[in-house]
Coordinates of C-alpha atoms in Angstrom, one line a residue:
Chain A
M1 CA 0.0 -0.1 -0.1
N2 CA 1.4 3.5 -1.5
L3 CA 0.3 6.7 -0.5
Q4 CA -1.0 6.6 -4.7
T5 CA -3.5 4.1 -4.1
L6 CA -5.0 5.7 -0.7
P7 CA -7.4 8.1 -2.7
F8 CA -8.4 5.4 -4.4
L9 CA -9.4 3.3 -1.5
L10 CA -10.9 5.9 -0.1
A11 CA -13.2 7.0 -3.2
M12 CA -14.3 3.0 -2.5
I13 CA -14.6 3.8 1.0
V14 CA -17.0 6.1 -0.3
V15 CA -19.1 4.1 -2.2
A16 CA -18.9 0.8 -0.2
V17 CA -20.7 3.8 2.3
G18 CA -23.4 4.4 -0.5
L19 CA -23.9 0.7 -0.9
Y20 CA -24.3 0.2 2.9
A21 CA -27.4 3.1 3.1
V22 CA -28.8 1.6 -0.1
V23 CA -29.5 -1.9 0.8
C24 CA -30.2 -1.2 5.2
K25 CA -31.7 1.7 5.3
K26 CA -35.6 1.7 5.7
N27 CA -36.0 5.3 5.1
L28 CA -36.8 6.6 1.8
I29 CA -34.8 9.5 2.0
K30 CA -31.8 8.1 3.6
I31 CA -31.2 5.7 0.4
I32 CA -31.8 8.7 -1.5
V33 CA -29.5 10.1 0.7
G34 CA -26.9 6.7 -0.1
I35 CA -27.8 7.5 -4.1
I36 CA -26.1 10.1 -3.9
I37 CA -22.7 8.7 -1.5
L38 CA -22.8 6.4 -3.9
D39 CA -22.1 8.8 -7.3
Y40 CA -20.1 10.9 -5.9
G41 CA -17.8 7.9 -5.0
A42 CA -17.8 7.1 -8.6
N43 CA -17.5 10.2 -9.3
L44 CA -14.5 10.8 -7.0
F45 CA -12.9 7.7 -8.6
L46 CA -13.7 8.9 -11.8
M47 CA -11.6 11.8 -10.9
L48 CA -8.8 10.7 -9.6
T49 CA -7.9 8.7 -12.8
G50 CA -6.5 12.0 -14.1
Y51 CA -5.3 13.2 -11.3
R52 CA -1.5 14.3 -11.2
E53 CA 0.5 15.7 -8.5
N54 CA 1.3 19.7 -8.5
G55 CA -0.1 19.2 -11.7
L56 CA -2.0 23.0 -14.1
A57 CA -5.2 23.0 -14.6
P58 CA -6.0 21.7 -17.8
I59 CA -6.3 25.0 -19.9
R60 CA -3.5 26.3 -22.6
T61 CA -2.8 30.0 -23.3
A62 CA -1.4 31.0 -26.0
N63 CA 2.4 31.3 -24.2
M64 CA 2.4 27.2 -23.4
N65 CA 3.4 24.2 -26.2
A66 CA 1.7 21.4 -26.2
D67 CA 4.3 19.6 -25.3
N68 CA 4.9 22.0 -21.9
F69 CA 1.0 21.5 -21.7
L70 CA 1.3 17.7 -22.0
N71 CA 3.9 17.7 -18.9
S72 CA 2.5 19.9 -16.4
S73 CA -1.4 19.6 -16.5
V74 CA -4.4 17.2 -15.7
D75 CA -6.3 14.9 -17.7
P76 CA -8.8 17.4 -18.5
V77 CA -11.0 13.6 -20.3
P78 CA -12.4 12.4 -16.9
Q79 CA -13.4 16.2 -15.5
A80 CA -15.0 16.2 -18.8
L81 CA -17.0 12.4 -18.1
I82 CA -17.6 13.7 -14.6
L83 CA -19.6 16.7 -15.7
T84 CA -21.9 14.4 -17.9
S85 CA -22.0 12.1 -15.2
I86 CA -23.0 15.2 -12.0
V87 CA -25.6 15.8 -14.9
I88 CA -27.2 12.2 -15.1
G89 CA -26.8 12.0 -11.3
L90 CA -28.9 15.0 -10.9
G91 CA -31.7 14.3 -13.2
T92 CA -31.6 10.7 -11.6
V93 CA -31.8 11.9 -7.9
A94 CA -34.9 14.6 -8.5
L95 CA -36.6 11.6 -10.5
M96 CA -36.1 9.7 -7.3
T97 CA -36.7 12.3 -4.9
A98 CA -40.3 12.9 -7.1
L99 CA -41.3 9.2 -6.8
A100 CA -40.5 9.4 -2.7
I101 CA -42.9 12.8 -3.1
R102 CA -45.5 10.9 -4.9
I103 CA -44.5 8.3 -3.3
Y104 CA -46.0 9.9 0.7
E105 CA -48.8 11.5 -1.1
K106 CA -50.8 7.5 -1.5
Y107 CA -48.7 5.8 1.4
E108 CA -48.4 8.8 3.9
T109 CA -45.0 7.4 4.7
F110 CA -41.2 7.0 4.2
D111 CA -40.7 3.3 5.8
I112 CA -40.1 1.0 2.7
S113 CA -41.0 -2.3 5.9
E114 CA -44.9 -0.8 5.3
I115 CA -44.4 -0.3 1.2
K116 CA -44.8 -3.2 0.2
Q117 CA -48.4 -4.2 -1.5
L118 CA -45.7 -5.5 -4.5
K119 CA -45.1 -8.9 -3.9
G120 CA -44.6 -12.4 -5.2
Chain B
M1 CA -25.5 6.4 -46.9
I2 CA -23.1 7.4 -44.4
N3 CA -24.6 11.2 -43.7
I4 CA -27.6 9.4 -42.7
L5 CA -26.3 7.6 -40.0
P6 CA -26.8 10.3 -37.1
L7 CA -30.9 10.2 -38.0
L8 CA -31.0 7.2 -36.3
V9 CA -30.8 8.7 -33.5
A10 CA -31.9 12.6 -34.0
I11 CA -35.4 11.3 -35.2
P12 CA -36.9 9.8 -32.0
L13 CA -34.3 12.9 -29.8
G14 CA -36.0 15.5 -32.5
A15 CA -40.0 14.3 -32.4
A16 CA -39.7 13.7 -28.7
F17 CA -38.7 17.7 -27.7
L18 CA -41.1 18.6 -30.4
L19 CA -44.0 16.2 -28.4
P20 CA -44.0 18.2 -25.3
L21 CA -44.9 21.6 -27.0
L22 CA -47.9 19.7 -27.9
E23 CA -49.7 19.1 -24.4
K24 CA -50.7 23.1 -24.6
F25 CA -52.9 22.5 -27.7
P26 CA -56.6 21.0 -27.7
A27 CA -55.4 19.1 -30.8
G28 CA -52.1 18.1 -28.6
P29 CA -52.5 14.4 -28.4
R30 CA -54.2 13.5 -32.2
L31 CA -51.5 15.8 -33.1
S32 CA -49.3 13.8 -31.1
R33 CA -50.1 10.4 -31.9
T34 CA -50.1 11.0 -35.4
L35 CA -46.1 12.4 -35.5
A36 CA -45.9 9.5 -33.3
V37 CA -46.5 6.9 -36.0
I38 CA -45.3 8.9 -38.5
T39 CA -41.5 8.9 -36.0
S40 CA -41.5 5.5 -35.6
A41 CA -42.7 4.2 -39.3
A42 CA -39.5 6.9 -40.6
L43 CA -37.5 4.6 -37.7
M44 CA -38.8 1.4 -39.8
A45 CA -37.5 2.4 -43.0
L46 CA -34.4 4.2 -41.7
S47 CA -33.9 0.6 -40.1
L48 CA -34.2 -1.6 -43.2
L49 CA -32.1 0.9 -45.8
F50 CA -29.5 0.2 -43.1
L51 CA -30.3 -4.0 -42.7
T52 CA -28.9 -4.5 -45.8
A53 CA -25.8 -2.3 -45.7
D54 CA -22.5 -2.7 -45.6
N55 CA -20.8 -1.5 -42.2
I56 CA -20.2 2.4 -41.4
T57 CA -18.0 4.1 -39.2
Y58 CA -19.5 7.7 -38.8
W59 CA -17.5 10.4 -36.9
M60 CA -19.9 13.2 -35.7
G61 CA -18.4 16.8 -36.8
G62 CA -16.5 15.2 -39.1
W63 CA -13.8 15.1 -35.7
T64 CA -11.7 12.1 -37.3
P65 CA -8.7 10.6 -36.0
D66 CA -7.1 11.4 -38.7
S67 CA -7.2 15.8 -37.7
G68 CA -5.1 14.6 -33.9
A69 CA -9.3 14.9 -32.0
L70 CA -10.7 12.8 -29.9
G71 CA -13.4 12.1 -31.8
I72 CA -17.1 10.8 -31.1
C73 CA -17.8 7.4 -33.6
L74 CA -20.7 5.8 -34.1
V75 CA -20.5 2.2 -35.4
L76 CA -22.4 -0.1 -37.6
D77 CA -21.6 -3.8 -37.6
H78 CA -23.9 -6.5 -39.2
L79 CA -24.9 -6.7 -34.9
S80 CA -25.9 -3.2 -34.3
A81 CA -27.9 -3.3 -37.9
F82 CA -29.8 -6.0 -36.5
M83 CA -30.4 -4.7 -32.8
L84 CA -31.7 -1.9 -34.5
A85 CA -34.3 -3.9 -36.8
L86 CA -35.0 -4.9 -33.9
V87 CA -35.8 -1.8 -32.1
A88 CA -37.8 -0.5 -34.9
L89 CA -39.9 -3.3 -35.0
V90 CA -41.4 -3.3 -31.3
T91 CA -41.0 0.6 -31.4
L92 CA -43.3 0.9 -34.5
V93 CA -45.4 -1.4 -33.3
A94 CA -46.0 -0.7 -29.5
T95 CA -46.6 2.8 -31.2
L96 CA -49.9 1.2 -33.1
F97 CA -50.7 -0.2 -29.8
S98 CA -50.6 2.8 -27.5
L99 CA -52.8 4.4 -30.5
S100 CA -55.7 3.3 -28.6
Y101 CA -54.7 1.8 -25.9
M102 CA -53.1 5.1 -24.5
K103 CA -56.8 7.4 -24.9
R104 CA -57.3 6.6 -21.0
Y105 CA -54.6 8.2 -19.8
T106 CA -54.1 12.2 -19.0
A107 CA -50.7 13.0 -21.5
E108 CA -50.2 11.1 -23.9
P109 CA -48.0 14.2 -25.8
L110 CA -45.9 13.6 -22.5
Y111 CA -46.1 9.8 -23.3
Y112 CA -44.9 9.7 -26.5
C113 CA -42.6 11.6 -25.4
L114 CA -40.8 9.6 -22.6
F115 CA -40.9 6.7 -25.5
F116 CA -39.1 7.9 -27.7
L117 CA -36.4 9.2 -25.5
M118 CA -36.4 6.1 -24.6
V119 CA -36.1 5.1 -28.2
T120 CA -33.0 7.8 -28.4
G121 CA -31.4 6.2 -25.4
M122 CA -31.9 2.7 -26.9
N123 CA -30.4 3.3 -31.1
G124 CA -27.6 5.2 -29.2
V125 CA -26.5 2.9 -26.8
I126 CA -26.4 0.3 -30.5
L127 CA -24.7 2.6 -32.5
A128 CA -22.3 3.7 -29.6
G129 CA -18.4 3.7 -30.8
D130 CA -17.0 4.7 -27.1
I131 CA -17.9 3.6 -24.0
F132 CA -18.6 6.3 -22.3
N133 CA -21.8 7.5 -25.0
L134 CA -22.6 4.0 -24.7
Y135 CA -23.0 4.7 -20.5
V136 CA -24.6 8.1 -21.1
F137 CA -27.2 6.8 -24.4
L138 CA -27.9 3.9 -21.3
E139 CA -28.3 6.4 -19.1
V140 CA -31.0 8.4 -21.6
A141 CA -33.1 5.3 -21.6
A142 CA -33.2 4.0 -17.9
I143 CA -34.3 7.7 -17.4
A144 CA -37.0 7.6 -19.4
S145 CA -37.5 3.7 -18.4
Y146 CA -38.0 5.1 -15.0
S147 CA -40.8 7.2 -15.3
L148 CA -43.0 5.5 -18.1
V149 CA -43.3 2.7 -15.2
A150 CA -44.2 5.5 -13.2
F151 CA -46.1 6.6 -15.6
G152 CA -50.1 5.9 -13.9
C153 CA -48.3 7.4 -10.7
G154 CA -50.8 4.9 -8.9
S155 CA -49.6 3.7 -5.9
E156 CA -48.3 0.5 -6.2
E157 CA -46.6 1.7 -10.0
L158 CA -44.9 4.6 -7.7
E159 CA -43.2 2.3 -5.4
A160 CA -41.7 -0.5 -8.6
S161 CA -40.5 2.2 -9.7
F162 CA -38.7 3.9 -6.9
K163 CA -37.4 0.0 -6.9
Y164 CA -36.6 0.0 -10.7
L165 CA -35.3 3.6 -9.7
V166 CA -32.4 2.7 -7.2
L167 CA -31.3 -0.6 -8.7
G168 CA -31.2 0.4 -12.1
T169 CA -28.7 3.1 -10.8
V170 CA -26.4 1.0 -8.3
G171 CA -26.1 -0.5 -12.0
S172 CA -24.5 2.4 -13.6
V173 CA -23.2 3.3 -11.1
F174 CA -21.5 0.2 -11.4
I175 CA -20.5 0.8 -15.3
L176 CA -19.1 4.4 -14.3
L177 CA -16.5 2.5 -11.8
G178 CA -16.0 0.5 -15.0
I179 CA -15.6 2.6 -17.4
A180 CA -13.0 5.0 -14.5
I181 CA -10.8 2.0 -13.9
V182 CA -10.5 0.9 -18.2
Y183 CA -9.6 5.1 -18.7
N184 CA -7.2 4.6 -15.7
Q185 CA -5.8 1.5 -17.5
T186 CA -5.9 2.3 -21.2
G187 CA -6.1 6.0 -21.5
Q188 CA -8.8 5.3 -24.4
L189 CA -12.5 5.8 -24.0
N190 CA -12.5 4.2 -27.7
L191 CA -13.7 0.5 -27.2
A192 CA -11.9 0.0 -29.9
A193 CA -8.7 1.8 -29.4
I194 CA -9.0 0.2 -26.0
A195 CA -9.7 -2.9 -27.6
N196 CA -5.6 -2.6 -29.3
T197 CA -3.9 -0.6 -25.7
L198 CA -5.5 -3.5 -23.7
P199 CA -2.4 -4.3 -21.2
Q200 CA -2.4 -7.7 -19.5
Q201 CA -4.7 -9.7 -18.4
N202 CA -4.2 -7.5 -14.7
A203 CA -6.3 -7.0 -11.5
A204 CA -7.8 -3.7 -11.6
L205 CA -8.8 -5.4 -15.7
S206 CA -10.7 -8.0 -14.1
M207 CA -12.1 -6.1 -10.8
A208 CA -13.3 -3.8 -14.1
A209 CA -14.6 -7.2 -15.6
A210 CA -16.4 -7.7 -12.1
F211 CA -17.8 -4.1 -12.3
F212 CA -19.3 -4.1 -15.7
L213 CA -20.6 -7.7 -15.5
V214 CA -23.1 -6.0 -12.4
G215 CA -24.1 -3.8 -14.2
F216 CA -24.9 -5.1 -16.8
S217 CA -26.7 -7.8 -15.4
L218 CA -28.2 -5.4 -12.8
K219 CA -29.9 -4.1 -16.2
A220 CA -30.3 -7.1 -18.0
A221 CA -31.7 -9.0 -14.4
M222 CA -30.4 -11.7 -14.2
V223 CA -30.7 -13.8 -11.6
P224 CA -29.4 -12.6 -8.6
F225 CA -30.1 -9.3 -10.4
H226 CA -33.2 -9.5 -11.0
A227 CA -35.3 -8.5 -8.2
W228 CA -36.0 -5.3 -9.7
L229 CA -38.3 -6.8 -12.7
P230 CA -41.3 -8.7 -11.6
D231 CA -42.2 -5.5 -10.1
A232 CA -41.1 -2.5 -13.2
H233 CA -42.3 -4.6 -16.2
P234 CA -46.2 -5.5 -15.0
S235 CA -46.8 -1.7 -14.0
A236 CA -46.3 -0.1 -17.0
P237 CA -48.6 -0.1 -19.3
A238 CA -49.6 -1.9 -21.6
P239 CA -47.5 -1.4 -24.6
I240 CA -43.9 -0.2 -22.5
S241 CA -44.0 -3.4 -20.7
A242 CA -43.6 -5.0 -24.6
M243 CA -40.9 -2.4 -25.4
L244 CA -38.9 -2.9 -21.8
S245 CA -39.1 -6.9 -21.7
G246 CA -38.7 -7.3 -25.4
I247 CA -36.2 -4.8 -25.9
L248 CA -34.1 -2.5 -23.1
I249 CA -32.7 -5.6 -20.8
K250 CA -31.8 -6.6 -24.2
V251 CA -30.3 -3.5 -25.1
L252 CA -28.7 -2.4 -22.1
G253 CA -28.1 -5.6 -20.8
I254 CA -27.0 -8.1 -23.0
Y255 CA -26.2 -5.9 -26.3
A256 CA -24.2 -4.0 -23.5
L257 CA -22.8 -7.0 -22.1
V258 CA -21.3 -8.1 -25.8
R259 CA -19.4 -5.6 -27.3
V260 CA -18.1 -4.4 -23.7
F261 CA -17.2 -8.3 -23.3
F262 CA -16.8 -9.8 -26.4
D263 CA -15.7 -6.5 -28.5
T264 CA -13.3 -5.3 -26.0
L265 CA -12.2 -6.5 -23.0
E266 CA -10.3 -10.3 -22.9
M267 CA -12.3 -12.3 -22.7
S268 CA -11.6 -15.3 -20.5
Q269 CA -12.3 -19.1 -19.1
Q270 CA -13.6 -17.6 -16.1
F271 CA -16.7 -15.3 -17.7
A272 CA -17.4 -17.6 -20.0
Y273 CA -18.8 -20.4 -17.1
I274 CA -20.0 -16.9 -15.3
L275 CA -22.2 -15.9 -18.2
I276 CA -23.1 -19.4 -18.6
T277 CA -23.7 -20.2 -14.1
L278 CA -25.3 -16.3 -15.0
G279 CA -27.4 -17.8 -17.6
A280 CA -28.4 -21.1 -16.4
V281 CA -29.7 -20.2 -13.1
S282 CA -31.8 -17.0 -14.4
M283 CA -33.6 -19.7 -16.2
V284 CA -34.1 -22.4 -13.9
I285 CA -34.8 -19.8 -11.2
G286 CA -37.9 -18.3 -13.5
V287 CA -39.2 -20.0 -14.9
F288 CA -39.8 -22.1 -11.4
L289 CA -41.0 -18.5 -10.0
A290 CA -43.2 -18.1 -12.9
V291 CA -45.5 -20.5 -12.0
G292 CA -46.4 -20.4 -9.3
Q293 CA -48.3 -16.0 -10.7
W294 CA -51.6 -15.6 -10.8
D295 CA -50.9 -12.3 -11.9
F296 CA -50.9 -12.2 -16.1
K297 CA -48.1 -10.0 -16.5
R298 CA -45.9 -10.5 -13.6
L299 CA -45.9 -14.1 -15.2
L300 CA -45.5 -13.0 -18.6
A301 CA -42.0 -10.8 -16.4
Y302 CA -40.8 -13.4 -15.1
H303 CA -40.5 -15.6 -18.2
S304 CA -38.7 -12.5 -19.0
I305 CA -35.7 -13.2 -16.6
S306 CA -35.9 -17.3 -17.7
Q307 CA -35.8 -16.3 -21.3
M308 CA -32.9 -14.1 -21.2
G309 CA -31.2 -16.7 -19.6
Y310 CA -30.8 -19.2 -22.7
V311 CA -30.1 -15.4 -24.2
V312 CA -26.7 -15.4 -21.7
L313 CA -26.2 -19.0 -21.6
A314 CA -26.3 -19.4 -25.1
F315 CA -23.4 -16.2 -25.8
G316 CA -21.8 -17.6 -21.9
V317 CA -21.0 -21.0 -24.9
A318 CA -20.4 -19.6 -26.9
G319 CA -17.0 -17.0 -25.3
E320 CA -15.9 -20.5 -23.8
M321 CA -16.0 -22.1 -27.6
L322 CA -14.1 -18.8 -28.8
L323 CA -11.3 -19.4 -26.4
T324 CA -10.7 -22.8 -26.6
Q325 CA -11.1 -22.2 -31.2
K326 CA -14.1 -24.2 -31.7
F327 CA -14.6 -21.6 -33.9
N328 CA -18.0 -23.9 -35.6
I329 CA -20.0 -23.9 -31.9
A330 CA -18.9 -20.9 -31.1
S331 CA -21.2 -19.2 -34.6
L332 CA -24.0 -21.6 -33.9
A333 CA -24.4 -20.8 -30.1
L334 CA -24.4 -16.7 -31.0
L335 CA -26.7 -17.4 -33.9
G336 CA -29.0 -19.3 -31.5
G337 CA -28.8 -16.4 -28.6
L338 CA -29.3 -14.1 -31.7
F339 CA -32.2 -15.6 -32.8
H340 CA -34.1 -16.9 -29.6
L341 CA -33.2 -12.8 -28.7
F342 CA -35.4 -11.8 -31.4
N343 CA -38.0 -13.9 -31.6
H344 CA -38.3 -13.0 -27.8
A345 CA -39.1 -9.7 -28.4
V346 CA -41.2 -10.8 -30.9
F347 CA -43.4 -13.2 -28.8
K348 CA -42.9 -11.6 -25.7
S349 CA -43.9 -8.1 -26.9
L350 CA -47.1 -10.0 -28.0
L351 CA -47.6 -11.8 -25.1
F352 CA -47.8 -8.4 -23.3
L353 CA -49.8 -6.3 -25.6
C354 CA -52.4 -9.7 -25.2
S355 CA -52.4 -8.7 -22.0
G356 CA -53.3 -5.1 -21.8
A357 CA -55.7 -5.9 -24.8
A358 CA -57.2 -8.4 -22.3
E359 CA -57.1 -5.6 -19.7
Y360 CA -58.4 -3.1 -21.7
A361 CA -61.1 -5.0 -22.6
T362 CA -62.1 -6.8 -19.2
G363 CA -60.3 -4.1 -16.5
T364 CA -58.5 -7.4 -15.2
R365 CA -55.5 -9.3 -15.9
L366 CA -55.6 -12.2 -12.8
L367 CA -55.8 -14.9 -14.1
K368 CA -58.8 -16.1 -12.4
K369 CA -61.0 -13.3 -13.3
L370 CA -60.7 -14.1 -17.2
G371 CA -61.5 -16.3 -18.8
G372 CA -63.4 -18.1 -22.4
L373 CA -61.6 -15.0 -23.8
K374 CA -62.0 -16.9 -27.3
H375 CA -65.8 -16.3 -27.1
R376 CA -66.1 -12.3 -26.9
M377 CA -61.9 -11.6 -28.5
P378 CA -61.1 -13.8 -30.9
V379 CA -58.3 -11.6 -32.6
T380 CA -57.3 -11.5 -29.0
S381 CA -56.9 -15.4 -27.8
S382 CA -55.8 -16.5 -31.0
C383 CA -52.3 -14.2 -30.9
L384 CA -52.0 -14.9 -27.6
R385 CA -52.1 -18.8 -28.5
I386 CA -50.3 -18.5 -31.4
A387 CA -47.1 -16.1 -28.7
A388 CA -48.2 -19.1 -25.5
L389 CA -46.6 -22.0 -28.0
S390 CA -44.0 -20.1 -29.7
I391 CA -42.7 -19.3 -25.9
S392 CA -42.8 -22.7 -25.2
G393 CA -41.3 -23.8 -28.3
V394 CA -43.8 -26.4 -29.6
P395 CA -42.8 -26.8 -34.3
P396 CA -43.7 -24.9 -36.4
F397 CA -43.3 -21.6 -34.0
N398 CA -40.1 -19.2 -33.6
G399 CA -39.6 -20.1 -30.3
F400 CA -39.1 -23.9 -31.1
W401 CA -36.1 -22.9 -33.5
S402 CA -34.7 -20.5 -31.5
K403 CA -34.8 -22.9 -28.8
L404 CA -33.2 -25.7 -30.7
I405 CA -30.5 -24.1 -32.0
I406 CA -29.0 -23.5 -28.5
I407 CA -29.5 -27.0 -27.6
I408 CA -27.9 -28.2 -30.1
A409 CA -25.5 -25.4 -30.1
T410 CA -25.2 -26.2 -25.4
I411 CA -24.8 -30.2 -26.6
Q412 CA -21.6 -29.8 -29.1
A413 CA -20.0 -27.8 -26.6
G414 CA -19.9 -31.2 -23.9
H415 CA -22.4 -29.4 -22.0
L416 CA -24.5 -32.3 -21.4
W417 CA -26.6 -31.3 -18.2
L418 CA -26.8 -28.0 -19.6
G419 CA -28.4 -29.2 -22.3
A420 CA -31.5 -31.8 -20.5
M421 CA -31.1 -28.5 -17.6
T422 CA -32.2 -26.1 -21.3
V423 CA -35.1 -28.7 -22.1
L424 CA -36.2 -28.6 -18.2
V425 CA -36.8 -25.1 -18.3
S426 CA -38.7 -25.2 -21.8
F427 CA -40.8 -27.9 -20.6
M428 CA -42.0 -26.0 -17.8
T429 CA -42.2 -22.6 -20.0
L430 CA -44.9 -25.2 -21.6
L431 CA -46.8 -26.3 -18.4
S432 CA -46.7 -22.7 -17.6
F433 CA -48.4 -21.5 -20.7
I434 CA -50.8 -24.4 -20.4
K435 CA -51.8 -22.7 -18.0
V436 CA -52.7 -19.1 -19.5
Q437 CA -54.5 -20.8 -21.5
R438 CA -56.4 -23.3 -19.5
Y439 CA -57.1 -19.7 -17.6
I440 CA -57.6 -16.8 -20.1
V441 CA -58.7 -18.1 -23.3
D442 CA -60.4 -22.2 -23.6
G443 CA -63.0 -22.1 -20.3
D444 CA -66.4 -20.3 -20.3
P445 CA -66.0 -16.4 -19.3
S446 CA -66.3 -15.2 -16.4
V447 CA -68.2 -12.5 -15.0
S448 CA -66.0 -9.9 -16.5
V449 CA -65.3 -11.7 -19.8
S450 CA -68.9 -12.4 -20.9
S451 CA -69.0 -7.8 -21.3
A452 CA -65.7 -7.5 -22.8
K453 CA -65.7 -6.7 -27.0
E454 CA -62.9 -6.8 -29.7
V455 CA -60.0 -4.4 -28.8
P456 CA -59.9 -0.7 -31.1
F457 CA -58.4 -1.4 -34.9
S458 CA -54.9 -0.1 -34.3
M459 CA -54.8 -2.4 -31.6
C460 CA -55.6 -5.4 -33.4
L461 CA -53.5 -5.3 -36.4
A462 CA -50.3 -4.5 -33.6
M463 CA -51.2 -7.7 -32.2
V464 CA -51.6 -9.4 -35.8
I465 CA -48.6 -8.7 -37.2
L466 CA -46.2 -9.8 -34.0
A467 CA -48.8 -12.7 -34.3
I468 CA -47.8 -13.6 -38.3
I469 CA -44.3 -12.8 -37.4
C470 CA -44.2 -15.5 -34.7
I471 CA -46.0 -18.5 -37.3
G472 CA -43.2 -16.9 -40.6
A473 CA -39.7 -16.5 -38.7
G474 CA -39.5 -20.2 -38.0
I475 CA -40.6 -21.3 -41.3
L476 CA -39.3 -18.7 -43.4
L477 CA -35.6 -18.5 -41.3
P478 CA -33.2 -20.6 -44.2
L479 CA -34.3 -17.1 -46.1
Y480 CA -33.2 -14.4 -44.0
Q481 CA -30.8 -16.2 -41.5
K482 CA -28.0 -14.8 -43.6
I483 CA -29.1 -11.6 -41.1
F484 CA -28.3 -14.2 -37.7
S485 CA -25.0 -15.6 -38.9
D486 CA -23.9 -12.3 -40.1
G487 CA -24.7 -10.9 -36.2
A488 CA -22.7 -14.0 -35.1
Q489 CA -19.8 -13.1 -37.2
S490 CA -19.1 -9.6 -36.9
V491 CA -19.1 -10.9 -33.4
I492 CA -16.6 -13.8 -33.8
T493 CA -14.4 -12.0 -35.9
E494 CA -14.5 -8.6 -33.8
Q495 CA -15.7 -7.1 -37.0
F496 CA -16.7 -3.3 -35.2
T497 CA -13.3 -3.3 -33.3
Q498 CA -11.7 -4.3 -36.9
L499 CA -14.0 -1.2 -38.9
V500 CA -12.7 1.4 -36.3
R501 CA -9.6 0.3 -36.9
L502 CA -9.7 0.4 -40.1
A503 CA -11.1 4.4 -39.7
G504 CA -8.1 4.8 -38.5
G505 CA -9.2 4.9 -34.6

């Protein structure tokens, strides 16, 4: 275990915490929070793949040649991916919250052990 | 020809953006129905055009690798051409069925909007040439399908949709983690470029493969990841059930799995065995759970799990045979898998449409409350009978031939017990559908059926089209077998990777 793998491990722990909340919590809102944590864990992991120690922001200024830029900046691709992934996460969470509100209107509870008309 | 490839994604996307605008007009529902039919007919025509076309690699916006840019590419090989045609067929039929069926719901334009967003997502997944676009389109299709499951806004629909949403999102997060690891290992996102720069099998890649496997299995509802499917598929409106069971789980689960495991990551012995096990377990557990069901749509949903098990089993056997260089058996297994995928899309959509028609006319979908449908609804009940015979593998219907090919391939591959299991599952399926026919089609009309009338013309037309394909597809297989064997060949030869490589990717 060296210092460079530690952040990846931490990202995985965040994912595990999110999964724990999704699997074990009985409250709809806590499940939604779990999904958000899970999403952030994945984003963090993706972000770390582009990390470089003492790297610059990936903006190429006029007085910077291409080789210099490649050797000093962090990888911009994961950042573009995370932007997309955050938007997708936003859509999912918005839909999930809307569903939770409608479920509360129907069942008058957020407890999933009381929301079980479907089984078999 | 090459320049109209993006239209397959652009047409449904454009329609999906136009449709909500119609919501405000009094003539909105009628206009939206017209627009929906035109859109799905255009998609059908386009995908038939591409079915016979050559392979195409299209770089969006002219950002080819030659210009030194990292571009987005759309790839059409024989497998994707086949999947596109399948999606267009089920879309067209589901649209025809929706015309009358969805009149009972409010907000019809919004329904068609979500419907075409789902189609956009699926076409995008099929054409995507890089792994991140595959993920984005997968999410577009998935989010549209979550909201379509909840479209009725009843308590059961909401509950099912929430369950589907949570499990679907967990699956997506796993796929994203897999993408992150693969990007970390190769520095590439283009599927073909990943395949080219893939390092030796190491722990990180195995982990990525495991994440992909969990993610796509959740999307394809393989046992033990199936918990959401029997709730979500029956809760949706009938044409959407047909779309979800007919094509969504195949495109988001099976097709993406094939792209990632056969074309991109190296197939290994372990993963072939895992696919075989997943397939066999889904096949058996799905059918055993289905036999005891009394809700018609729920019964059909469990059969979806079981029938998708056949397809995954066939792909697993093909993967194993590819590793041992037995290309004949591999192509036979792939042919069986693809043909069964096609057949399942046809007869399962037909069964869900029939259940929708029965529910439309009688107001119930419980087997014990239906009965004697053949006296009141001759078209629906004959279509239901044809589909039931197809799914249970009675010759000469299409289900028989694909199951036969899969069984032959499994036995040739040396898995005698798997072949026996496949026959047993087929027998159990027959048993379950004898129950369906006994309770729904035959007998004296029950209270809720006695006042029922045959459903409107467009719904009948949708069902009759699929029923004709059910009868014809099996017998006429030699005429168009090329489509399936081309698809199988393109998986074996990794045509997809070759194509992008040729285009300079």
